[in-house]
Coordinates of C-alpha atoms in Angstrom, one line a residue:
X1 CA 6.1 23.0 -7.9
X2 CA 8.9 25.5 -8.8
X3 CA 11.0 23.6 -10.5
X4 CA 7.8 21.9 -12.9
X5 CA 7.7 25.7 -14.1
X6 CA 11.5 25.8 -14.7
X7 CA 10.9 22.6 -16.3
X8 CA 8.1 23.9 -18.6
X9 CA 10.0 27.3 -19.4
X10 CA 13.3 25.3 -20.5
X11 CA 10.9 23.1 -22.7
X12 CA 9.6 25.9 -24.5
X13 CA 12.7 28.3 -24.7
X14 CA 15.4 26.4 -25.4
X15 CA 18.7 27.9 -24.4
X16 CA 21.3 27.9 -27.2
X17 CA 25.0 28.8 -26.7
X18 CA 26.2 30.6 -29.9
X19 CA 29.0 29.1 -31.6
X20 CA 31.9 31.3 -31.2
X21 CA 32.2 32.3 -34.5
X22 CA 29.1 33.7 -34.9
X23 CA 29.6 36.3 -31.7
X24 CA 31.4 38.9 -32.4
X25 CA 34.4 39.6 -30.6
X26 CA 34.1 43.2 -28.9
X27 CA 30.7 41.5 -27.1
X28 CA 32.5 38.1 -26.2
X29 CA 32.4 37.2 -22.6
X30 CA 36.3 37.1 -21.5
X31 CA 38.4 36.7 -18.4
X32 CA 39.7 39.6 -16.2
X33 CA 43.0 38.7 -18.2
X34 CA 41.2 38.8 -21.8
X35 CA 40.9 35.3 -22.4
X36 CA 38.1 34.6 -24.6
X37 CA 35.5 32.0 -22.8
X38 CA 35.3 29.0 -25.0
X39 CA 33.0 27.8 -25.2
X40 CA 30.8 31.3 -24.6
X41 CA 28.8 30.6 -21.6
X42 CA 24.6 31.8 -21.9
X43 CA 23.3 33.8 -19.7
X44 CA 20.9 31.2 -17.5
X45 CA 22.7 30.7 -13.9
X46 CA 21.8 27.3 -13.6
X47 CA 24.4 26.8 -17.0
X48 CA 27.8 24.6 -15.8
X49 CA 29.6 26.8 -17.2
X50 CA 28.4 29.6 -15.1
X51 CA 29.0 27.5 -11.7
X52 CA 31.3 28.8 -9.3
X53 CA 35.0 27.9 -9.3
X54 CA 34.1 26.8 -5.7
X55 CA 31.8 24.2 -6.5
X56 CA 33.6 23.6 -10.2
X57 CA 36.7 22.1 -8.0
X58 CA 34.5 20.5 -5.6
X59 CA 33.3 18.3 -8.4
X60 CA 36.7 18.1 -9.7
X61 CA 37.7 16.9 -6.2
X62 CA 35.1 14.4 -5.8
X63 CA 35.6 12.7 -9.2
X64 CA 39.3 12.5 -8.5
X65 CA 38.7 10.7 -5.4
X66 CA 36.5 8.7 -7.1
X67 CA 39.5 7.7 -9.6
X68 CA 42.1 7.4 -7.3
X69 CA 40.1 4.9 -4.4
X70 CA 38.9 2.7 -8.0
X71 CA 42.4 2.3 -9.2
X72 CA 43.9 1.9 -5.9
X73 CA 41.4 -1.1 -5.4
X74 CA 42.6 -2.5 -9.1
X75 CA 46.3 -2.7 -8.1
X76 CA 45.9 -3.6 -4.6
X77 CA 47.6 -6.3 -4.0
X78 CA 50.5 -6.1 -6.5
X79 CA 52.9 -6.2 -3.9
X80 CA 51.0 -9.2 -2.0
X81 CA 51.8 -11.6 -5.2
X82 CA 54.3 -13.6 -3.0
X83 CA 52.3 -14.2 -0.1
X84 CA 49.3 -15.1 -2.8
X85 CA 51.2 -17.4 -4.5
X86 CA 52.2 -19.4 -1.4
X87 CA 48.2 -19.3 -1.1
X88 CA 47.1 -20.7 -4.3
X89 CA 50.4 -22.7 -5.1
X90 CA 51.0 -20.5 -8.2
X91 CA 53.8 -19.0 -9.5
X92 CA 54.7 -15.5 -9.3
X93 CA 54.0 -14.9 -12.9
X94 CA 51.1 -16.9 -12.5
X95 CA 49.8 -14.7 -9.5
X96 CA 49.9 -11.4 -11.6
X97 CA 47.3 -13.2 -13.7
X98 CA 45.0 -11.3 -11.2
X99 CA 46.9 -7.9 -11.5
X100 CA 46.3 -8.4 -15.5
X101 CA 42.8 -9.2 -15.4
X102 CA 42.2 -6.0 -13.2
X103 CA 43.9 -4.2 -15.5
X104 CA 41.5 -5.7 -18.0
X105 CA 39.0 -4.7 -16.6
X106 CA 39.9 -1.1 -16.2
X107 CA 40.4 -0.9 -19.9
X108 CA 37.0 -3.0 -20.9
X109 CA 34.5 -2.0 -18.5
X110 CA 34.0 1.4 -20.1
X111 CA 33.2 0.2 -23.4
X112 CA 30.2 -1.6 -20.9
X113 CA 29.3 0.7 -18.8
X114 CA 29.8 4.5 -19.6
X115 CA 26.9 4.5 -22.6
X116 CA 24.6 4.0 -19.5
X117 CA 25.5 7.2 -18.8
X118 CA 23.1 8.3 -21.7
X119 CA 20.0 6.8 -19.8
X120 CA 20.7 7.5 -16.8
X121 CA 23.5 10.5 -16.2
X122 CA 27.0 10.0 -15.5
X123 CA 26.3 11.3 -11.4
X124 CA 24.4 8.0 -10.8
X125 CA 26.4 5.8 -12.9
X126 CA 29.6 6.5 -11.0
X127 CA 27.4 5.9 -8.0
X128 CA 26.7 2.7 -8.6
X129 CA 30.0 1.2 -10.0
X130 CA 31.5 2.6 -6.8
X131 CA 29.1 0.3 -4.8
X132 CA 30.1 -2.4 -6.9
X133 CA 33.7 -1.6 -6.6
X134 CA 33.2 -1.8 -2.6
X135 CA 31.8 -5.8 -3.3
X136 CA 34.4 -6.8 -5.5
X137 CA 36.8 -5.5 -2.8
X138 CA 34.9 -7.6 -0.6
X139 CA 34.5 -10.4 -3.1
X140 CA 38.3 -10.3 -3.3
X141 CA 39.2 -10.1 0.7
X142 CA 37.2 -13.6 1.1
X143 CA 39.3 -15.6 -1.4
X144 CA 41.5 -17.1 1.0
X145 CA 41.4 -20.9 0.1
X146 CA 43.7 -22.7 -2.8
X147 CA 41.0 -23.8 -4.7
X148 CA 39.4 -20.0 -5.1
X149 CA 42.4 -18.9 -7.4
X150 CA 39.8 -18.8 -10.4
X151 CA 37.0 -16.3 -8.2
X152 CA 39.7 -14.3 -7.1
X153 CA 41.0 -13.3 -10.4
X154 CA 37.0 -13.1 -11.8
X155 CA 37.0 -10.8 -9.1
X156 CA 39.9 -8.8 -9.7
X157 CA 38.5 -8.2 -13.2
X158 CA 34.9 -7.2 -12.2
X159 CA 36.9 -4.8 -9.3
X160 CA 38.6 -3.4 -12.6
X161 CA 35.6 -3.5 -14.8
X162 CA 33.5 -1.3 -12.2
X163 CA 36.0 1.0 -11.0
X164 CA 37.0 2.1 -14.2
X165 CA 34.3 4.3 -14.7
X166 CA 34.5 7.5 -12.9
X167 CA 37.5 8.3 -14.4
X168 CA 36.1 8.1 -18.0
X169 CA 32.6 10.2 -17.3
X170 CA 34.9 12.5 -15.6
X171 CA 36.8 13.9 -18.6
X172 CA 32.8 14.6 -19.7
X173 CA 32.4 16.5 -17.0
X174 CA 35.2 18.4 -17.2
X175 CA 34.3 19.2 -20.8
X176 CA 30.6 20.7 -19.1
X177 CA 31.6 22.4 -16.6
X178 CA 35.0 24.2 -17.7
X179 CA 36.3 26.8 -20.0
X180 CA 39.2 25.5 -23.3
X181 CA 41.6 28.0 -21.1
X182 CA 41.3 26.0 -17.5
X183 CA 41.0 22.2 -19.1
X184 CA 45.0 21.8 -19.3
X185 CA 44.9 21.9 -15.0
X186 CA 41.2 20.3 -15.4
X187 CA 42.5 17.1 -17.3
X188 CA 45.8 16.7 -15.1
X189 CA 44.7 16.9 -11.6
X190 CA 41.6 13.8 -12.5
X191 CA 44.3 12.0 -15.1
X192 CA 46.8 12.2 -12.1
X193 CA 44.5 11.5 -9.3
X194 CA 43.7 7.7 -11.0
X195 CA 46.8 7.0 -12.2
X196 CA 48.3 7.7 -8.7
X197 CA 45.7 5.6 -7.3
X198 CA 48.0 2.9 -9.9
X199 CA 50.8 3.6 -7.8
X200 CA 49.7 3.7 -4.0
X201 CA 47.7 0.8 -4.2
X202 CA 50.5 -1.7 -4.6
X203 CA 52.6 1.0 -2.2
X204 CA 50.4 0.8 0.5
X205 CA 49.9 -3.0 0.0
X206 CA 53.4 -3.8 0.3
X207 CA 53.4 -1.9 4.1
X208 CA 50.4 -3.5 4.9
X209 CA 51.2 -7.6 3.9
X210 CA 54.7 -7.2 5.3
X211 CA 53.0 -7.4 9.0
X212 CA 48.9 -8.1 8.5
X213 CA 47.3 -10.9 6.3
X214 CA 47.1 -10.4 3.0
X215 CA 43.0 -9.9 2.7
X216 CA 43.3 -6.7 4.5
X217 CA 45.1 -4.8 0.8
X218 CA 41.6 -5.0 -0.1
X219 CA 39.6 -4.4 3.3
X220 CA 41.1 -0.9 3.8
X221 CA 39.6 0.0 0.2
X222 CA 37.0 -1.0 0.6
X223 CA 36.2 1.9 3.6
X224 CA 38.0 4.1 1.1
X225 CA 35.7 3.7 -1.6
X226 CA 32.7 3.5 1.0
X227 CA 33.8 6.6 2.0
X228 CA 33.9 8.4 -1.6
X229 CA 30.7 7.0 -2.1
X230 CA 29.2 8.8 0.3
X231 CA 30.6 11.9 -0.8
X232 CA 29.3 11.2 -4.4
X233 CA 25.9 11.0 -3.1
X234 CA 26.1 14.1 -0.8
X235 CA 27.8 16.5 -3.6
X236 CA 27.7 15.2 -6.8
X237 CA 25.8 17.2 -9.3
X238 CA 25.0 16.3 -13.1
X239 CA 26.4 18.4 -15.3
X240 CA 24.2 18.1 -18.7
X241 CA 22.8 21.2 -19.6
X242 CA 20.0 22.0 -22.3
X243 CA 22.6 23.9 -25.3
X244 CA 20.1 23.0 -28.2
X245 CA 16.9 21.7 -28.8
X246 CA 18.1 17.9 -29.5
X247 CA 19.1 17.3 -26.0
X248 CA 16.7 18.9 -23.6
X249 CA 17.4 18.5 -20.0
X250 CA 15.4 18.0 -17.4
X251 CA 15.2 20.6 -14.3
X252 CA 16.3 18.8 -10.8
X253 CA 14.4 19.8 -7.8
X254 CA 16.8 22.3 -5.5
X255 CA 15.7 20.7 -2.0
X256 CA 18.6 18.2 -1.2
X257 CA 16.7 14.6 -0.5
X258 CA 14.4 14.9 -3.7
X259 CA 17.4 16.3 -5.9
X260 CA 19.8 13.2 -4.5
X261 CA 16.7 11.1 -5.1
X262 CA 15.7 12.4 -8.6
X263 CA 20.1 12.2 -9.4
X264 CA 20.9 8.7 -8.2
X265 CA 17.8 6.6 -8.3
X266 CA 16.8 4.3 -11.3
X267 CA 15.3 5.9 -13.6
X268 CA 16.2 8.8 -16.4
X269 CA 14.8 12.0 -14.5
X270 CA 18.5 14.0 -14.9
X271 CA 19.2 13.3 -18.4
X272 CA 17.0 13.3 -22.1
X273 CA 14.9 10.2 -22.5
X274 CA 16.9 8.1 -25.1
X275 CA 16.4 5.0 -26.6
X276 CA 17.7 1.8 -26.8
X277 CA 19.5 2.2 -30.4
X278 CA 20.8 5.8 -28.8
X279 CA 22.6 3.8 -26.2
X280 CA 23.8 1.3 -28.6
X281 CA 24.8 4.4 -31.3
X282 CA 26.6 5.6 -27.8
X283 CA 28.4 2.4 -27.2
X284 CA 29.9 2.3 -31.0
X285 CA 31.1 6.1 -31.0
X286 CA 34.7 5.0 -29.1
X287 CA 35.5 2.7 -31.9
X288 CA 34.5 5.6 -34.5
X289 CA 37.1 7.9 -32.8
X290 CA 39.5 5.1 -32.7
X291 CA 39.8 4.3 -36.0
X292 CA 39.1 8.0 -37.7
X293 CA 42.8 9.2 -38.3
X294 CA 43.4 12.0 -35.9
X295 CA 41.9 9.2 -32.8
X296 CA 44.0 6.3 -33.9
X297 CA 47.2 8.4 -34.1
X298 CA 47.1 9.8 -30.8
X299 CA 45.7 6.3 -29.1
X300 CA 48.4 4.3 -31.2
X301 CA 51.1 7.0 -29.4
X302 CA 49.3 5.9 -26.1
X303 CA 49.6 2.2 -27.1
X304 CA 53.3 2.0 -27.7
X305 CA 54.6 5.1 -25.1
X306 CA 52.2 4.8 -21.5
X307 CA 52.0 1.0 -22.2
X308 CA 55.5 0.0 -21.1
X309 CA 55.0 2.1 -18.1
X310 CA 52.2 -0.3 -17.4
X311 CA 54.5 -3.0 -17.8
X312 CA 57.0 -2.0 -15.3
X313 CA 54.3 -1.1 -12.8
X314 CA 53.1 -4.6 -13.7
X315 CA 56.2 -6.6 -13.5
X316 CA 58.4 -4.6 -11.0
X317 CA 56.9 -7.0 -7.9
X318 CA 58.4 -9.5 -9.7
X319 CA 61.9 -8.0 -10.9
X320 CA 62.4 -6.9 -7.3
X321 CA 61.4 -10.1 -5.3
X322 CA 62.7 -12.3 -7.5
X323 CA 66.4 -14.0 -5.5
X324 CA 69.6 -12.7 -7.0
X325 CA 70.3 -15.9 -8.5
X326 CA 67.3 -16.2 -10.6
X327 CA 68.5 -12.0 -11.4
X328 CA 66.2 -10.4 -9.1
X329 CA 66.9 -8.1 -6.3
X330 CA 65.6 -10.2 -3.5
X331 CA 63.3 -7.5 -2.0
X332 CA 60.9 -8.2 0.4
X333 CA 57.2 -6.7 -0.4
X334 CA 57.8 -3.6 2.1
X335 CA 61.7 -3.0 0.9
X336 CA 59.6 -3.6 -2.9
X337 CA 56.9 -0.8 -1.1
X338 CA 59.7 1.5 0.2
X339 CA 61.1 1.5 -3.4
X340 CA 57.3 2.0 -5.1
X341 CA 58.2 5.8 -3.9
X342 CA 60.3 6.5 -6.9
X343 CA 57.4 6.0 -8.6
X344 CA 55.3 8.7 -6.4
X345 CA 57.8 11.1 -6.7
X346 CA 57.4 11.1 -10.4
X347 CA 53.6 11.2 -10.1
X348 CA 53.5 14.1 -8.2
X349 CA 56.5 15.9 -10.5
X350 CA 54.0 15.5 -13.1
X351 CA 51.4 16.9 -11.6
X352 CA 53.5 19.8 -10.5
X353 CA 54.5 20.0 -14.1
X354 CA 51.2 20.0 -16.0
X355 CA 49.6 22.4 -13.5
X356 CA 52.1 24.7 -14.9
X357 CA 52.9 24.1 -18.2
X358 CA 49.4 22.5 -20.0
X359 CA 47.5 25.4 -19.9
X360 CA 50.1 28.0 -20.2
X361 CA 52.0 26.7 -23.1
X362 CA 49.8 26.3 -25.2
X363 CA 48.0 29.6 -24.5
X364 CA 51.3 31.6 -25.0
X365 CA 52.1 29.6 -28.2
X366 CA 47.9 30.4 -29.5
X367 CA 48.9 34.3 -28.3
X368 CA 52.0 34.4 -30.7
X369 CA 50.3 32.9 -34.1
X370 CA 47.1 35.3 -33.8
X371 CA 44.7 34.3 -31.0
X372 CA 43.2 31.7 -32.8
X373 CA 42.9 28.3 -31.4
X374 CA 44.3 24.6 -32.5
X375 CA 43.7 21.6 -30.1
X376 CA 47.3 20.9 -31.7
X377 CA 49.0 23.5 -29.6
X378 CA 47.9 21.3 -26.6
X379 CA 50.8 18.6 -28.6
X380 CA 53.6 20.5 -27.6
X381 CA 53.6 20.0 -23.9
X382 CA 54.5 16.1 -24.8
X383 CA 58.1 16.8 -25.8
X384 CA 59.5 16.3 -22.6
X385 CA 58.1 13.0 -21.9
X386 CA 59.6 12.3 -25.1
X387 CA 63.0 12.2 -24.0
X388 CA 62.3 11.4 -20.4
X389 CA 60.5 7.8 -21.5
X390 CA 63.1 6.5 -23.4
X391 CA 65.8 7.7 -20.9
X392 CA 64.3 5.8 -18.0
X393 CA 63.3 2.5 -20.2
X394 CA 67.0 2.3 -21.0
X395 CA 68.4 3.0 -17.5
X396 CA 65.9 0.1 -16.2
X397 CA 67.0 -2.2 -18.6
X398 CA 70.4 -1.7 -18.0
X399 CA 69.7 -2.2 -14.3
X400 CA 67.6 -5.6 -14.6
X401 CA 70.1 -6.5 -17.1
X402 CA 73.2 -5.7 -15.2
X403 CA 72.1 -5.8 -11.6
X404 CA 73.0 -2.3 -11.2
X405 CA 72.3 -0.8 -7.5
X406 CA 68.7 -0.3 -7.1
X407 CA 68.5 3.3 -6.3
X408 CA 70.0 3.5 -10.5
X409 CA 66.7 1.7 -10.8
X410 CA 64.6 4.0 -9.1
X411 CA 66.4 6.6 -11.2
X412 CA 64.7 4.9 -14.1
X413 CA 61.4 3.7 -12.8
X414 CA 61.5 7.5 -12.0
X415 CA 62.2 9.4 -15.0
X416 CA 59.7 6.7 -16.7
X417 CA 57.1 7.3 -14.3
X418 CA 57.6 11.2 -14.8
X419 CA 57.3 10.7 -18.3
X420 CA 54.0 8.4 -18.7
X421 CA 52.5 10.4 -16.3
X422 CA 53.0 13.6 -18.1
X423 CA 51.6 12.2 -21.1
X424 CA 48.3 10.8 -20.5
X425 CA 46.6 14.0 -19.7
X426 CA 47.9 15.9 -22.6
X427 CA 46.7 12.9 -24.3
X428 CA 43.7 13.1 -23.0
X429 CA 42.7 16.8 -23.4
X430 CA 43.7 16.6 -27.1
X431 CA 41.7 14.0 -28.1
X432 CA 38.5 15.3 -26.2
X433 CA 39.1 19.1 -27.9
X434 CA 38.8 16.9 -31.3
X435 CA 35.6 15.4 -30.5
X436 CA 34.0 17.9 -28.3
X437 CA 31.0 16.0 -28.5
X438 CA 32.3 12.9 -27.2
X439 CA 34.7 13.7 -24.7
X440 CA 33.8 10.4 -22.7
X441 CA 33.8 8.2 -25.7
X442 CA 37.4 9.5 -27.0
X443 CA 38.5 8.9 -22.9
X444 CA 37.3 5.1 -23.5
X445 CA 38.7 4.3 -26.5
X446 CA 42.0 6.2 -25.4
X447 CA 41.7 4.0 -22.1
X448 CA 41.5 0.7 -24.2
X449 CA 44.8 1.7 -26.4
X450 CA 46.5 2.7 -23.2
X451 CA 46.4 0.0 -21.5
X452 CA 46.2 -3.1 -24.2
X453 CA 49.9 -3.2 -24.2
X454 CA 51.0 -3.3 -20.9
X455 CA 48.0 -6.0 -20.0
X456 CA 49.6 -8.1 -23.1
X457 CA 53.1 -8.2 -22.5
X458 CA 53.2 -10.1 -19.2
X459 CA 51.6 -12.7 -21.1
X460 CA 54.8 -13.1 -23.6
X461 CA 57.7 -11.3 -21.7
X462 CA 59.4 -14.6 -21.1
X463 CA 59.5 -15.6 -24.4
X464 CA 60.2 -12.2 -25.6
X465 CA 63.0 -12.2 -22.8
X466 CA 64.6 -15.8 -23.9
X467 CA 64.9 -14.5 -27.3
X468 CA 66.6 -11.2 -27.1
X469 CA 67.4 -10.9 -23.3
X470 CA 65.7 -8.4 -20.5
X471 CA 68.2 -5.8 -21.4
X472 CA 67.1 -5.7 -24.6
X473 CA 63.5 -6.1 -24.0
X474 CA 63.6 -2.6 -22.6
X475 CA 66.2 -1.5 -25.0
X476 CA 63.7 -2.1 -28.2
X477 CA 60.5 -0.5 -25.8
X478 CA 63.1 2.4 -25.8
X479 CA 63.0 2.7 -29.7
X480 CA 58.9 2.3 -30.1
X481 CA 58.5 4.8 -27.4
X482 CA 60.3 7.0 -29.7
X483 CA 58.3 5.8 -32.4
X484 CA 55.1 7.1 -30.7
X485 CA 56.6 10.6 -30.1
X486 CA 57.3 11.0 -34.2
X487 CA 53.1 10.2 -34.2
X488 CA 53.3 13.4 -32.3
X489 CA 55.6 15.4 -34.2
X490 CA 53.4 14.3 -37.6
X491 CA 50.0 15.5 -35.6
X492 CA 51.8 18.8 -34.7
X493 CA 52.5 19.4 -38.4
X494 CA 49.8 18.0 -40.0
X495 CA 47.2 17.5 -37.1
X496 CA 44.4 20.5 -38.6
X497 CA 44.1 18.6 -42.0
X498 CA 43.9 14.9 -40.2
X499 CA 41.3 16.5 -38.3
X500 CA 39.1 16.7 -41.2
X501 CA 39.2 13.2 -42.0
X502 CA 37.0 11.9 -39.0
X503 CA 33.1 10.7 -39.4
X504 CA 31.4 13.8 -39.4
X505 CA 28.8 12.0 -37.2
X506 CA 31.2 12.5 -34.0
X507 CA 33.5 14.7 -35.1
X508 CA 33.3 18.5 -33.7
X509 CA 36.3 20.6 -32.2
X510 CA 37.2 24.2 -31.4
X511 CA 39.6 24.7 -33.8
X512 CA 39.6 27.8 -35.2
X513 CA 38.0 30.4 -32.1
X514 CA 39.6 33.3 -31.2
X515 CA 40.8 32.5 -27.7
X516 CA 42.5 36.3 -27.1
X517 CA 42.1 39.9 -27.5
X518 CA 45.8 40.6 -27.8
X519 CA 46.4 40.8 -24.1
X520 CA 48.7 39.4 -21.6
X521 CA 48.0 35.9 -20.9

């Protein structure tokens, strides 16, 4: 068969991609503009980076519709917490138990499920989890008696667990399949696309429990991700690619039912045969990024500045439907649903934002010290969340404290959103472009610091709360998220020398390539 003799050729010549350093300049592949391709592409079509944009962004597409239907799932029914508790004869704190184990599971389930990726390629993996996904949504829509409190929120945390992973194995793909000057755009549109799925769950939840039983939050995402399932298995390609002769890939058949077969079906027919201690070596790398300098720094910043977003997205059911008397606002869940849109217009400002600034910036910046690369220059698109976060902590403190109109509160939920969401990506791409190698290991780990804090805090708010007041429970998150931005400012100035103290066994970054000739950028 054809592709056996591609198979065999491959096997025999390996194709190597020459660092960048070793090429030398006048004969380095560039854009029209004069960017330098990084990394340098060979010269085999069937090479990722060699795809067409066309079917680059259709990838893109597919694995941000994969993220946003697998987070939309996790926060469901935020906004259906009253109608639950009336259910299960909980409390409303006692209720978002079930947002917080979702939310546990989103940040656990990677550390489970993405080294599978290793055995049997990230295309089938995020198959899979999205079929689990669509049972947990089922699993969740059946829980309708008091005594099934317990399975619903096991179910809520598996729904988390599984849909947390195409996300993750996305920001490897993004790595395979696109150049260091189109990763800025790359990174924001998936990093957006999940975290908006955050937002429109409970948005979408709130319209649909304020005139339809609560069961059907989860019924209509469960079509949704049914749906994107379907696409994954009709257009999703793996994106390994045989760079050196440790990792060789195998060659997929090009006629569609015995390439889908080959991609999704058990077995390890898309990736390298590994072994069992290769997995497990797999599983361990996120905790070597974490705690190597340059990883903890920028997931500690993630920890203390995106995590009280996560509490306020958490919580604001709660602030808003709580009566007057008790220093709520008395909303009902689609007033609460209505008002969720202060939080979508700061999604999509951010997405706005980075599609212009995080590539551009830090090219212009790279253009005016020499041409020569630094992941750091990638830092200094996060100085505008670092006024913005504080700003809107402070103004929705104020509000819960004071009982300030609500539409002051959507001021703040909005500049907060705006904020968070503008940092995660950055965040994101940063930490991938230090560990080149591992760009779906540093996304995990960074997934487990970003969303520790906000999955804690419901768990102690009251006390915290009692003891200081709300006011200045937001006040104080004010002050640490300025805490986390001078983490920033130290990586900016000192980031190229913490670089060098990471495990040399995952470290690897780009620091250092000439990215342009001189020319307009």
């Amino acid at each position: 068969m054809e592709y056996a003799k591609e198979q065999a050729d491959v096997e025999h010549r390996v194709v190597t991609t020459p660092p960048l350093s070793d090429v030398k300049l006048a004969d380095a592949k560039t854009t029209a503009n004069g960017v330098v391709l990084v990394p340098q592409p060979t010269d085999d079509p069937r090479d990722p980076l060699n795809w067409p944009q066309r079917k680059k962004y259709l990838i893109l597409s597919i694995l941000c519709l994969a993220g946003f239907a697998s987070n939309v799932s996790a926060l469901a029914n935020q906004l259906a917490l009253g109608t639950q508790a009336k259910v299960y004869h909980k409390t409303l704190v006692e209720t978002s138990y079930a947002v917080s184990a979702a939310i546990a599971g989103v940040a656990a389930g990677p550390l489970l499920l993405v080294p599978l990726a290793q055995m049997f390629g990230k295309s089938s993996v995020i198959f899979w989890t999205l079929l689990a996904t669509v049972g947990c949504g089922i699993w969740s829509a059946l829980m309708t008696h008091r005594d099934q409190y317990n399975a619903f929120v096991v179910a809520r945390l598996f729904s988390g667990l599984f849909g947390s992973v195409p996300t993750i194995l996305g920001s490897g793909a993004i790595m395979d399949i696109f150049f260091l000057h189109e990763r800025g755009l790359a990174f924001t549109t998936l990093a957006i696309s999940f975290l908006l799925g955050t937002v429109a769950g409970p948005t979408f939840g709130g319209f649909v429990v304020q005139s339809s039983p609560w069961p059907i939050v989860f019924w209509w995402t469960v079509g949704l991700q049914a749906l994107v399932a379907i696409l994954v298995f009709c257009f999703l390609e793996e994106t390994g690619f045989t760079r050196d002769s440790l990792r060789v890939y195998p060659v997929l058949p090009h006629s569609f039912i015995p390439n889908r077969i080959y991609t999704f079906f058990p077995g390890t027919r898309v990736v390298p045969r590994v072994s069992v201690s290769h997995v497990a070596w797999y599983a361990a790398t996120p905790f070597l990024i974490g705690v190597s300098p340059v990883g903890f720094l920028i997931c500690f910043y993630q920890f203390i500045f995106f995590g009280w977003f996560v509490m306020v997205n958490t919580l604001l059911a709660v602030f808003l439907q709580e009566p007057p008397k008790h220093g709520g606002y008395g909303f009902s869940p689609l007033q609460t649903a209505a008002f969720s849109f202060s939080l979508w217009f700061g999604v999509i400002l951010a997405q706005v934002y980075g599609a212009l600034i995080n590539d551009r910036l830090p090219l212009w910046i790279c253009r005016r010290r020499g041409g020569i690369w630094k992941p750091e220059y990638r830092l200094h698109c996060l100085w505008v969340p670092a006024v913005l976060v504080p700003t809107g902590l402070g103004i929705f403190g104020a509000c819960v404290e004071h009982h300030y109109h609500y539409m002051v509160l959507a001021v703040g939920a909005f500049l907060l959103t705006f904020g968070a969401m503008l940092c995660v990506p950055v965040s994101i791409n940063y930490v991938a472009e230090c560990f080149t190698h591992h760009a779906q290991e540093s996304s995990n780990i960074m997934a487990l610091f970003r969303l520790s804090l906000g999955l804690a805090v419901p768990f102690f708010v009251d006390p915290w709360e009692a003891k200081v007041g709300v006011g200045w429970v937001f006040g104080m998150a004010a002050f640490f998220s300025i805490l986390g931005s001078c983490l920033i400012a130290l990586l900016v100035w000192k980031g190229e020398k913490i670089r060098k103290w990471s495990f040399k066994s995952v470290a690897s970054d780009e620091g250092g390539a000439r990215v342009t000739k001189g020319m307009a950028l």
